[in-house]
Short mmCIF file of C-alpha atoms in Angstrom, two decimals:
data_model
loop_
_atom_site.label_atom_id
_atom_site.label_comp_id
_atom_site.label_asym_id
_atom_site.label_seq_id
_atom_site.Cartn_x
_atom_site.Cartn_y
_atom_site.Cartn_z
CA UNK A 59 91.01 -75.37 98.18
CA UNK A 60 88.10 -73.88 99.05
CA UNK A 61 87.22 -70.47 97.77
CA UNK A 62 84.16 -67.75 98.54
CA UNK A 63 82.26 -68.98 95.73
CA UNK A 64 81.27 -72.17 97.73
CA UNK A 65 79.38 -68.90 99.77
CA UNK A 66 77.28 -67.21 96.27
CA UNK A 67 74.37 -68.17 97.86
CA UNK A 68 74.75 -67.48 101.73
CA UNK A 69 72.17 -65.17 102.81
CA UNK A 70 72.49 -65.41 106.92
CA UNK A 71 75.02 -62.71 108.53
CA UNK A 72 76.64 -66.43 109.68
CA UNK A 73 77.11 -67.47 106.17
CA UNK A 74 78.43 -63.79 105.22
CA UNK A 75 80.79 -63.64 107.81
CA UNK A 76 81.91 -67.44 106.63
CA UNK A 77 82.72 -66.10 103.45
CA UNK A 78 84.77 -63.47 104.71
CA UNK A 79 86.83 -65.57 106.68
CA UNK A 80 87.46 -67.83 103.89
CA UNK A 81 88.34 -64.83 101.74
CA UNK A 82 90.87 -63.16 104.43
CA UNK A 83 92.58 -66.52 105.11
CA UNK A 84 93.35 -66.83 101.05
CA UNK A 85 94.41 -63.60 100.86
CA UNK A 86 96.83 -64.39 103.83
CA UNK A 87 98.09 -67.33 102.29
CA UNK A 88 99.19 -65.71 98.91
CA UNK A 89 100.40 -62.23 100.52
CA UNK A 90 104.10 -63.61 99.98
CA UNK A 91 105.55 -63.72 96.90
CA UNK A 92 108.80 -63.37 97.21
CA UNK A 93 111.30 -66.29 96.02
CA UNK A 94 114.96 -67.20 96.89
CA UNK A 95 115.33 -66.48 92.77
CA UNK A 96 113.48 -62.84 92.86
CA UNK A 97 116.32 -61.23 91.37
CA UNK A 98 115.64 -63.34 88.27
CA UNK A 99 112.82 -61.22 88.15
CA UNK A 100 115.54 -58.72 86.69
CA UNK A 101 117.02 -61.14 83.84
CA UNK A 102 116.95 -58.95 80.71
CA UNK A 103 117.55 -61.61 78.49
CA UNK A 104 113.90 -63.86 78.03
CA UNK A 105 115.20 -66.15 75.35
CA UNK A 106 115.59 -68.90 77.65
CA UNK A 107 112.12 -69.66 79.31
CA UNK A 108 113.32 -73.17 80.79
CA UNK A 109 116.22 -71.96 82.61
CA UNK A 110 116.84 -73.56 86.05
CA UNK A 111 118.16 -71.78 89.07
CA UNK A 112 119.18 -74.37 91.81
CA UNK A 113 116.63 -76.64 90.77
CA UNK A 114 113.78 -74.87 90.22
CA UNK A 115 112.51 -74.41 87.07
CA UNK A 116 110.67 -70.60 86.66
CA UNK A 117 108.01 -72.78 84.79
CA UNK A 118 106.90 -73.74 87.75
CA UNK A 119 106.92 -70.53 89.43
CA UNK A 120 104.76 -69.04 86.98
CA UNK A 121 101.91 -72.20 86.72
CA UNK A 122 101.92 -71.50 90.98
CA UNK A 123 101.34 -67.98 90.04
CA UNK A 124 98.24 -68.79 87.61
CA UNK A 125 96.74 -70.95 90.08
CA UNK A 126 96.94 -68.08 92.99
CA UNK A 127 95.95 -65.59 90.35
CA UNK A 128 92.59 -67.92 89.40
CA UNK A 129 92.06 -67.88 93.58
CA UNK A 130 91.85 -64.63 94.02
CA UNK A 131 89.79 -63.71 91.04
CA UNK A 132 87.31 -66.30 92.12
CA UNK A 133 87.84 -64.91 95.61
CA UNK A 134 87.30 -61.43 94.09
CA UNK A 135 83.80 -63.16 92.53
CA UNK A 136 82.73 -64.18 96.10
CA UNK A 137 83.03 -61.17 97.56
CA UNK A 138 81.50 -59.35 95.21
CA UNK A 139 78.30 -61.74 96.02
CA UNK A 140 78.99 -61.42 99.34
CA UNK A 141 78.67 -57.30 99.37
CA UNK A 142 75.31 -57.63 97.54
CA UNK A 143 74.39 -60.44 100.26
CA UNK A 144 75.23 -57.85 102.32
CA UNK A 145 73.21 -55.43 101.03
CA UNK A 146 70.58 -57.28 101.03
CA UNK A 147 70.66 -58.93 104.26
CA UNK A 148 71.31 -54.74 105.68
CA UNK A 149 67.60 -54.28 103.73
CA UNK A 150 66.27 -56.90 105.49
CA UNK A 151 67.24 -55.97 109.27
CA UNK A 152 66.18 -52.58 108.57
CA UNK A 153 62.39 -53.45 107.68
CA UNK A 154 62.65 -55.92 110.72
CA UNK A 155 63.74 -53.35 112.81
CA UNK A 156 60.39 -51.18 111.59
CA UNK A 157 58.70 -53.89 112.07
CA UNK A 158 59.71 -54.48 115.47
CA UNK A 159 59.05 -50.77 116.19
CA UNK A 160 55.71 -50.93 114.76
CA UNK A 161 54.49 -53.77 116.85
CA UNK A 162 56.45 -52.66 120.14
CA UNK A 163 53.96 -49.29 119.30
CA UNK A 164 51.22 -51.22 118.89
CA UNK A 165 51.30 -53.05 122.40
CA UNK A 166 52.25 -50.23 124.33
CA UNK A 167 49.34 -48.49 122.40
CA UNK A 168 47.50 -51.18 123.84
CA UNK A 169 48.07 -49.98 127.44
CA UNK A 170 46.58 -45.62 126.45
CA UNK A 171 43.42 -44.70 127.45
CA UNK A 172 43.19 -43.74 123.64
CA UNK A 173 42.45 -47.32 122.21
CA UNK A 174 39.69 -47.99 124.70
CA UNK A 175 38.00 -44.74 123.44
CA UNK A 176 34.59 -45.94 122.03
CA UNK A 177 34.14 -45.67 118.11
CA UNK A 178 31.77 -42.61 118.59
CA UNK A 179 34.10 -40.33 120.79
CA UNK A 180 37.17 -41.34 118.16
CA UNK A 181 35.01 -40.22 115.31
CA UNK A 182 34.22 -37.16 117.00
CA UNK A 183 38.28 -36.60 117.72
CA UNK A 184 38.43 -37.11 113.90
CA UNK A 185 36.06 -33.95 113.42
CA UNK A 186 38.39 -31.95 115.27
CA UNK A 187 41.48 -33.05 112.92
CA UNK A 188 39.46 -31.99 109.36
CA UNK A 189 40.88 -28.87 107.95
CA UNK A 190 38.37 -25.63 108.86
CA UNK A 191 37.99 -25.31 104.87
CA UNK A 192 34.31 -25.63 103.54
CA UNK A 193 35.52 -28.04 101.00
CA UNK A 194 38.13 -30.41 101.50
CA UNK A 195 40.83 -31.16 99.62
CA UNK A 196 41.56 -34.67 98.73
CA UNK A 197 45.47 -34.91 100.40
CA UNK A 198 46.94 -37.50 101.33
CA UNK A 199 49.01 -35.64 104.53
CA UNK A 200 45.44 -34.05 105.54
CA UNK A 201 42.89 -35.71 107.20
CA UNK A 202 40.76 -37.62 106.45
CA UNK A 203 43.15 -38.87 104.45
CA UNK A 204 45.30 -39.11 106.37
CA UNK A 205 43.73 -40.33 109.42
CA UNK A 206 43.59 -43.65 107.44
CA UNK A 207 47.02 -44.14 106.96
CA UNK A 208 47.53 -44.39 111.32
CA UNK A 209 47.05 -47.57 111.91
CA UNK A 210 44.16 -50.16 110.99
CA UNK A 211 42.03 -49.35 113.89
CA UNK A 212 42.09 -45.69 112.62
CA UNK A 213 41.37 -46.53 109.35
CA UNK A 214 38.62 -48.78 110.53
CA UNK A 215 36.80 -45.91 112.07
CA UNK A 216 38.00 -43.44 109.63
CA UNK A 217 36.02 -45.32 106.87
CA UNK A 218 33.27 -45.99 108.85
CA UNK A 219 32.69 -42.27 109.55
CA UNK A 220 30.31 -41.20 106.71
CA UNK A 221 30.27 -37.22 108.05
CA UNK A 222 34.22 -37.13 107.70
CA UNK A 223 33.87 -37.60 103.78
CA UNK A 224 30.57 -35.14 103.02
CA UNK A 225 32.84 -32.30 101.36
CA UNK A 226 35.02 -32.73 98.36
CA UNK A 227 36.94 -30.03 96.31
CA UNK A 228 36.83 -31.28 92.73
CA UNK A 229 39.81 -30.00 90.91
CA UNK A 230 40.81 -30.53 87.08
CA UNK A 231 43.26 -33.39 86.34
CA UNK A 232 44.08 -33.49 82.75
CA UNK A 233 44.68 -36.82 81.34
CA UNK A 234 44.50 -38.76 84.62
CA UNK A 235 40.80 -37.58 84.88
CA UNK A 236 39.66 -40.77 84.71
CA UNK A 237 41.67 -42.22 87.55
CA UNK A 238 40.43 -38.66 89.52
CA UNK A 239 36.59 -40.12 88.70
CA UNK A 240 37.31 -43.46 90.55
CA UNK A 241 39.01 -42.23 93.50
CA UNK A 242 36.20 -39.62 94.06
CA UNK A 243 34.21 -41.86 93.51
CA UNK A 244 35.56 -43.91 96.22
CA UNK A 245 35.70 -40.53 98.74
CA UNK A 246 31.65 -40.25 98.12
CA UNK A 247 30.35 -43.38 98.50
CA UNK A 248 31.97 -43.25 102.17
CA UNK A 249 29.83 -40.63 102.67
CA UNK A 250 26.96 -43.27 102.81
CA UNK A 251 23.75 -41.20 101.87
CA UNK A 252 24.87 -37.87 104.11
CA UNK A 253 24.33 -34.79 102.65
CA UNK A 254 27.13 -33.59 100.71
CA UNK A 255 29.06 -30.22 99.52
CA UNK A 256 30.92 -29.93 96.43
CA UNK A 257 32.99 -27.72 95.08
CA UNK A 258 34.36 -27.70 91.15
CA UNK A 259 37.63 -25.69 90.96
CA UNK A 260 37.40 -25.49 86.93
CA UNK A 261 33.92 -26.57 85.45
CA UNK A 262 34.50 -27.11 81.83
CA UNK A 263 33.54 -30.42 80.90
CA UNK A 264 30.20 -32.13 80.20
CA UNK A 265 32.35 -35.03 82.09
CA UNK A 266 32.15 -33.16 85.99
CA UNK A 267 28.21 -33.75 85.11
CA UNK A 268 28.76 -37.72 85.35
CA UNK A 269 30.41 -36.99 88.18
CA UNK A 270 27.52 -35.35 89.97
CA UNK A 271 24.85 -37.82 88.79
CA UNK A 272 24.75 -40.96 91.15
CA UNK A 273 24.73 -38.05 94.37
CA UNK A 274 21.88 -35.83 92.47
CA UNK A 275 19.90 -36.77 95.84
CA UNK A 276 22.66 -36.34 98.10
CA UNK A 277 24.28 -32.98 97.06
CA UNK A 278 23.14 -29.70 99.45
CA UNK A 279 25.87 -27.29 98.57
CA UNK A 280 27.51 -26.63 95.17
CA UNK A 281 30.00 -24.88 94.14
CA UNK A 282 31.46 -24.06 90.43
CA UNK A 283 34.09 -21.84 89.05
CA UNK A 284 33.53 -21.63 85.26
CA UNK A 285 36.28 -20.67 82.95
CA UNK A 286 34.15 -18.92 79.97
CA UNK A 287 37.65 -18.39 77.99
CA UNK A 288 38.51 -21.81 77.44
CA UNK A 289 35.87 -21.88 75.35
CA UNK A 290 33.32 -23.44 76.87
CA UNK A 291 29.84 -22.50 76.23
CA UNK A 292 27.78 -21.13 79.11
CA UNK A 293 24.87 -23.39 78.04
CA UNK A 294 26.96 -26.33 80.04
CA UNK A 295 24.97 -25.10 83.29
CA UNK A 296 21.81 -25.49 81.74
CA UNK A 297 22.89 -28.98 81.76
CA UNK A 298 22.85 -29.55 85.53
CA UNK A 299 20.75 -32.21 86.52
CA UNK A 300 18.33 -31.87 88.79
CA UNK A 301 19.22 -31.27 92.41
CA UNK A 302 16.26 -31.85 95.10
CA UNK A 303 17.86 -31.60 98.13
CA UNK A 304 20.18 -28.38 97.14
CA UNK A 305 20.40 -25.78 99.30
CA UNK A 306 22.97 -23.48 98.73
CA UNK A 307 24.41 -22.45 95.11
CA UNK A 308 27.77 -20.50 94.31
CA UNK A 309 28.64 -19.92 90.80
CA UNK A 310 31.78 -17.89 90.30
CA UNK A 311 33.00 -16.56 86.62
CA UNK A 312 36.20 -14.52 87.48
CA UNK A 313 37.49 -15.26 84.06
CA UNK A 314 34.58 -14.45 81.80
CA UNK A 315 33.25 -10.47 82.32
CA UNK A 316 30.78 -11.96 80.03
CA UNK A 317 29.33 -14.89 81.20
CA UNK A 318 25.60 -14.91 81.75
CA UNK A 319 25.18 -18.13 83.37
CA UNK A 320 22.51 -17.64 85.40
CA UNK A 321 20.23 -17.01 82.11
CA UNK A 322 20.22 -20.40 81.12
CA UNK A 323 19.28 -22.50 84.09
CA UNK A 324 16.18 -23.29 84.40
CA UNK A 325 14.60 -22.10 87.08
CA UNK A 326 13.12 -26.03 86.85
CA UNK A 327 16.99 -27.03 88.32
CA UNK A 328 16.92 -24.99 91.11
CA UNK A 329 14.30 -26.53 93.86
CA UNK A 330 12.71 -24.91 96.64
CA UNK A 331 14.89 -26.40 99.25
CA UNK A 332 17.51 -23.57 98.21
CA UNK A 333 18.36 -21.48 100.91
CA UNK A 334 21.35 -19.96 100.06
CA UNK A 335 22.31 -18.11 96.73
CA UNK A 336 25.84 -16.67 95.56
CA UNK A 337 26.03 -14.89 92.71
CA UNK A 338 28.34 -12.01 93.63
CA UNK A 339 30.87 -12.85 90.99
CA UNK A 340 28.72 -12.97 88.31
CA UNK A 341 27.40 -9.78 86.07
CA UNK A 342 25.34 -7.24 87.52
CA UNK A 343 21.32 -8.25 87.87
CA UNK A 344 18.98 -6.39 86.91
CA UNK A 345 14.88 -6.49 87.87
CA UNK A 346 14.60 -8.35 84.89
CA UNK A 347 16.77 -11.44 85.40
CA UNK A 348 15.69 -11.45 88.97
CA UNK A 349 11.96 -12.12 87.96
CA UNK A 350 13.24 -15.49 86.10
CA UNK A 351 13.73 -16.36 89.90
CA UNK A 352 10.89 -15.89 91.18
CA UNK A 353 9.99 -19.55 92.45
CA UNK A 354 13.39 -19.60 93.52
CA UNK A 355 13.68 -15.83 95.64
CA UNK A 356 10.77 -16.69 98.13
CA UNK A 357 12.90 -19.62 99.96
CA UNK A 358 16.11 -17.68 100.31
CA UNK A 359 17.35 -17.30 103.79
CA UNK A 360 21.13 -15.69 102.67
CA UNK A 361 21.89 -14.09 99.40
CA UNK A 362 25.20 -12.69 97.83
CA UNK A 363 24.23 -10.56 94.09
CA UNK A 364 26.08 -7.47 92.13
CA UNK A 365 23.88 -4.94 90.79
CA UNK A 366 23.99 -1.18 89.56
CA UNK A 367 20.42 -0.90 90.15
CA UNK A 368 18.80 0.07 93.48
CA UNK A 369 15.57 -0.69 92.29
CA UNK A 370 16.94 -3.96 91.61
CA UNK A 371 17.58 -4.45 94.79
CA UNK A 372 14.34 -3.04 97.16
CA UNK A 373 12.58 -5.34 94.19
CA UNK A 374 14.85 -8.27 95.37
CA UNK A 375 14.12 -7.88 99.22
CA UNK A 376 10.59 -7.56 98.28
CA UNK A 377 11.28 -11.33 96.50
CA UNK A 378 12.70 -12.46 99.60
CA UNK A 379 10.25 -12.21 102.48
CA UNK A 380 12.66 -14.95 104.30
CA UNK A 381 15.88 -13.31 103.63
CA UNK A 382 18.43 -12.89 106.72
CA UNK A 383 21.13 -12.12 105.28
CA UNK A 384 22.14 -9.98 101.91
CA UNK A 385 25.58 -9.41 100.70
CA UNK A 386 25.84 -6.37 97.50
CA UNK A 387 28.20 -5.97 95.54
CA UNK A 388 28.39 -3.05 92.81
CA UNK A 389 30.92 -1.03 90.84
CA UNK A 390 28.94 1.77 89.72
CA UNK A 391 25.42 2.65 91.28
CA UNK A 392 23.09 5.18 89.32
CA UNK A 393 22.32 8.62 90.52
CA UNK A 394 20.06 9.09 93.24
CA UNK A 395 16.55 8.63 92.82
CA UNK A 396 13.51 8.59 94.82
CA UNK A 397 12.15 4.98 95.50
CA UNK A 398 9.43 3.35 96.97
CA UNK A 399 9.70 3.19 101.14
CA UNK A 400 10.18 -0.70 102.20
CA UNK A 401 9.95 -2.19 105.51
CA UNK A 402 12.07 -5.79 105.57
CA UNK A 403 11.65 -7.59 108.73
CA UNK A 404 14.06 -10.40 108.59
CA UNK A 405 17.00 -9.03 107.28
CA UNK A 406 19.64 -9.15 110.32
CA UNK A 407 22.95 -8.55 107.92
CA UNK A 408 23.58 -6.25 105.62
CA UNK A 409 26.67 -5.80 103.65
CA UNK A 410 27.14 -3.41 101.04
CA UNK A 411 30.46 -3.33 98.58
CA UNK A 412 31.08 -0.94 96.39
CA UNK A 413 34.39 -0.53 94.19
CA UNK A 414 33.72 2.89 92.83
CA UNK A 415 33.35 6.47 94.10
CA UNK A 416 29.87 6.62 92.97
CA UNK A 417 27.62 6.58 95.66
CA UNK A 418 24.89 8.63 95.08
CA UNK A 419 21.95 5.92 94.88
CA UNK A 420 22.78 5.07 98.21
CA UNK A 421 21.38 8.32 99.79
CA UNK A 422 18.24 7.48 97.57
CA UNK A 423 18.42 3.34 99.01
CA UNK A 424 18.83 4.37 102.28
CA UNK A 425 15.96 6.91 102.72
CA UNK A 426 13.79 4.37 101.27
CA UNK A 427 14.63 0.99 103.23
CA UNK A 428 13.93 0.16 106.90
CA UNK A 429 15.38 -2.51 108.40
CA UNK A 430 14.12 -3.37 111.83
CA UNK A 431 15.95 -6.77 112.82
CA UNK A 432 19.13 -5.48 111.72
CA UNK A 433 21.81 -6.42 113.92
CA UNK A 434 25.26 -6.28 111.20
CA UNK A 435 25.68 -3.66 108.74
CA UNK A 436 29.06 -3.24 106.80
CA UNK A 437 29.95 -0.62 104.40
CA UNK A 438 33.02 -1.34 102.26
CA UNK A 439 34.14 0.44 99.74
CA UNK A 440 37.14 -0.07 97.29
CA UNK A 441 38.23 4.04 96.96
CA UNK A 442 37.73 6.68 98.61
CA UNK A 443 33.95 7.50 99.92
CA UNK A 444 32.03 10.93 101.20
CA UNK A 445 29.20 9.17 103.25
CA UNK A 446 26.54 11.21 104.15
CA UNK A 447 26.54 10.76 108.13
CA UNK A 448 23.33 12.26 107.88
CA UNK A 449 21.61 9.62 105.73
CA UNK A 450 22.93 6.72 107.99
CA UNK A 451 21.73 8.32 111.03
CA UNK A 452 18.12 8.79 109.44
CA UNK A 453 18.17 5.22 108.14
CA UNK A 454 18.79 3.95 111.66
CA UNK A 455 16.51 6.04 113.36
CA UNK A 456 13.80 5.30 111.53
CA UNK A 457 14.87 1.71 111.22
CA UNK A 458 14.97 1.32 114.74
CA UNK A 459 17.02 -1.76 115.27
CA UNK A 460 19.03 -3.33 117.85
CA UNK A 461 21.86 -2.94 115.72
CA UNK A 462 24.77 -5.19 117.39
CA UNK A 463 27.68 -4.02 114.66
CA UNK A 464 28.43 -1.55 112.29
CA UNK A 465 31.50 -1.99 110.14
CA UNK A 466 33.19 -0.09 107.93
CA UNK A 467 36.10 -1.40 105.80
CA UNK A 468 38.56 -0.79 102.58
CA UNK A 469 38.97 2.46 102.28
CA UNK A 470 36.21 4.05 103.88
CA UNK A 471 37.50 7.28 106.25
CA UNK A 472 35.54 7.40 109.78
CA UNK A 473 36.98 9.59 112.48
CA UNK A 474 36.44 9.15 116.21
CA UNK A 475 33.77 12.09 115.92
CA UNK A 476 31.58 10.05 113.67
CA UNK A 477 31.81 7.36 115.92
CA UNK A 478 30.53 8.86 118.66
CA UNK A 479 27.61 10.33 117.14
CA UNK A 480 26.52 6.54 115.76
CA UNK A 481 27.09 5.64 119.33
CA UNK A 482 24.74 7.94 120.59
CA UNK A 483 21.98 6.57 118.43
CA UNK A 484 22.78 3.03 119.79
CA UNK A 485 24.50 2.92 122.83
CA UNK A 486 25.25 -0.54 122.82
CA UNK A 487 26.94 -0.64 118.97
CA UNK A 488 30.29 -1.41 118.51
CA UNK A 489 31.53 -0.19 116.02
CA UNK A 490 35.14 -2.05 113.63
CA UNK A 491 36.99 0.27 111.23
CA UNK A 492 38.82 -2.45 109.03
CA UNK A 493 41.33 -1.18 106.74
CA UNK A 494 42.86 -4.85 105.80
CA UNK A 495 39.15 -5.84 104.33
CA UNK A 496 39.73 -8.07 102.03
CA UNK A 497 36.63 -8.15 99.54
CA UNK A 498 38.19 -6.51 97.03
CA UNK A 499 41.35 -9.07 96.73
#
């Protein structure tokens, strides 16, 4: 007799189906078992195991029993088999069928306008798809990432973009920080030689400085949060190699009141292709630590600094002939003071934060600085001001600039009356009152 073991090894849905025939068709040949001595089923007496009813000996009944019992437990074997064939064989049709869906993509693919785009234009499509972030995250569902997991044709041109992979956010990894090295590794050397911009979420470790050192010719923009409380001793900045084609620097040291990077880097670190410094998060400066810059001041186009001092800062504009652009951010200005006029012909923006109620050296800044080229000035100011309309007016009177904005944010209180009267200075200025500023999140 044959039984669905003769199928353990069928793998086709043929052979499967074989195997179920077999097994129904045994099934349907044992499904009886009813005899014309049943009722001897009901015997209570068992002491007689070779008794014969009408020549039939129960014996015999119960060896036909064993053998149908052996069938269906082999048949109960097979189709166990069969059901993982069958699970199996359902794996297989399934990646068939997404393979048959990926290639019936493909060739229809083949037909859009979009694969005869030339390698240029695609790359520049690419562009589009990178996040608006400054640094770029390393994700897998984000381009560029992404954009190499398409298709090969994608990936093709993906990798063989250098300007997709130019920014990187570096962020700390723990115990897989050595597997992190390799693959950002791998992200930089696409970038082929392009400039790049980096960005170090956590920079603790003498081992982010490895990282840096085969791009020390490469990197334009850098980035670093340092976490002072960990432990970590501010001297690991002083450690930076050199960078010669840097041009913009942004240290950050939320965590660490304290931390006085900026006193031990050489100004031999920082080269004169630096354009743009950011150093808002740091401790105030004062004229001192800014003349440890002074190799480094001269170049600087844009510039982001806290300070208490308004000396500090006419002596800083008068370091930065070149400057465009000055962000300042204080918490407590000193009293008002008479200064020293200056005249700063390239500064176009001008934003000044303050987080205290203290304003009284800006009446004494203000009636001491023209700024000709202005064109965006924003006051913002983290409680509660009394501006002296007065001194604003006089500073832009005598500045005499084509002033384009003038913003004031936080919590600074300007009615429609002041508005008018800065209006009628510069009829041109518009003028934003932002509430929802958000420099002092």
């Amino acid at each position: 007799m044959q039984t669905a073991n003769s199928q353990v090894n069928c793998s086709s849905a043929s052979d499967i189906i074989g195997a179920l025939q077999n097994i129904l068709a045994h099934s349907q040949q044992i499904s009886d078992f009813k005899t014309p001595h049943s009722r001897a089923n009901h015997i209570p007496n068992t002491n007689y195991p070779a008794i014969e009813l009408k020549g039939e000996c129960i014996s015999n009944i119960v060896a036909e029993r064993q053998q149908q019992l052996d069938t269906v437990l082999l048949d109960i074997s097979g189709l166990a088999t069969v059901m993982g064939n069958i699970e199996n064989l359902h794996k297989q049709l399934v990646e068939q069928k997404n393979k048959i869906i990926q290639s019936m993509t493909f060739y229809k693919g083949l037909v859009s306008s979009l694969w005869r785009l030339p390698t240029e234009i695609l790359s520049q499509i690419f562009h589009l798809c990178l996040p608006e972030d400054k640094y770029l995250s390393p994700a897998s569902k984000q381009a560029p990432m992404l954009l190499t997991t398409i298709c090969r044709p994608w990936r093709e041109v993906a990798m063989g973009t250098p300007s997709l992979w130019c920014r990187l956010h570096v962020e700390p990894t723990g115990r897989d920080w050595e597997k992190a090295v390799a693959f950002y590794h791998s992200w930089l050397k696409r970038a082929r030689g392009y400039p790049l911009s980096l960005a170090f979420k956590c920079w603790n470790s003498p081992e982010h400085l490895s990282l840096l050192q085969p791009y020390v010719k490469q990197i334009s923009s850098l980035a670093i949060r340092v976490y002072h409380r960990s432990g970590i001793s501010e001297n690991l900045l002083n450690d930076l190699p050199r960078l010669p084609a840097l041009q913009e620097l942004v240290v950050q040291a939320r965590q660490a009141p304290n931390f006085s990077p900026m006193t031990s880097i050489s100004t031999s670190r920082l080269p004169s292709t630096m354009r743009s410094l950011d150093v808002s998060d740091l401790p105030v400066f004062d004229i001192t630590r800014l003349s440890w810059f002074n190799s480094v001041w001269v170049h600087l186009t844009n510039v982001k600094i806290s300070t208490s001092h308004p000396g500090a800062l006419l002596y800083l504009l008068r370091l930065c002939p070149n400057l465009s652009s000055l962000t300042v951010r204080t918490s407590s200005f000193y009293k008002a003071q008479i200064l020293e006029p200056l005249t700063h012909a390239n500064i176009q923006s001008l934003s000044i934060v303050n987080h205290s109620r203290n304003i009284g050296c800006l009446t004494g800044l203000f009636n001491a600085l023209s700024l000709p080229n202005l064109r965006v000035f924003e006051l913002c100011y983290g409680a509660s001001n009394l501006w002296s309309r007065k001194v604003l007016k006089a500073f832009l009177a005598r500045s005499r600039c084509s002033l384009e904005s003038l913003i004031f944010s936080g919590q600074l209180t300007v009615t429609e009356v002041q508005q008018a009267e800065y209006i009628a200075l510069i009829p041109s200025l518009n003028i934003v009152v932002d509430y929802s500023s958000q420099h002092f999140s």
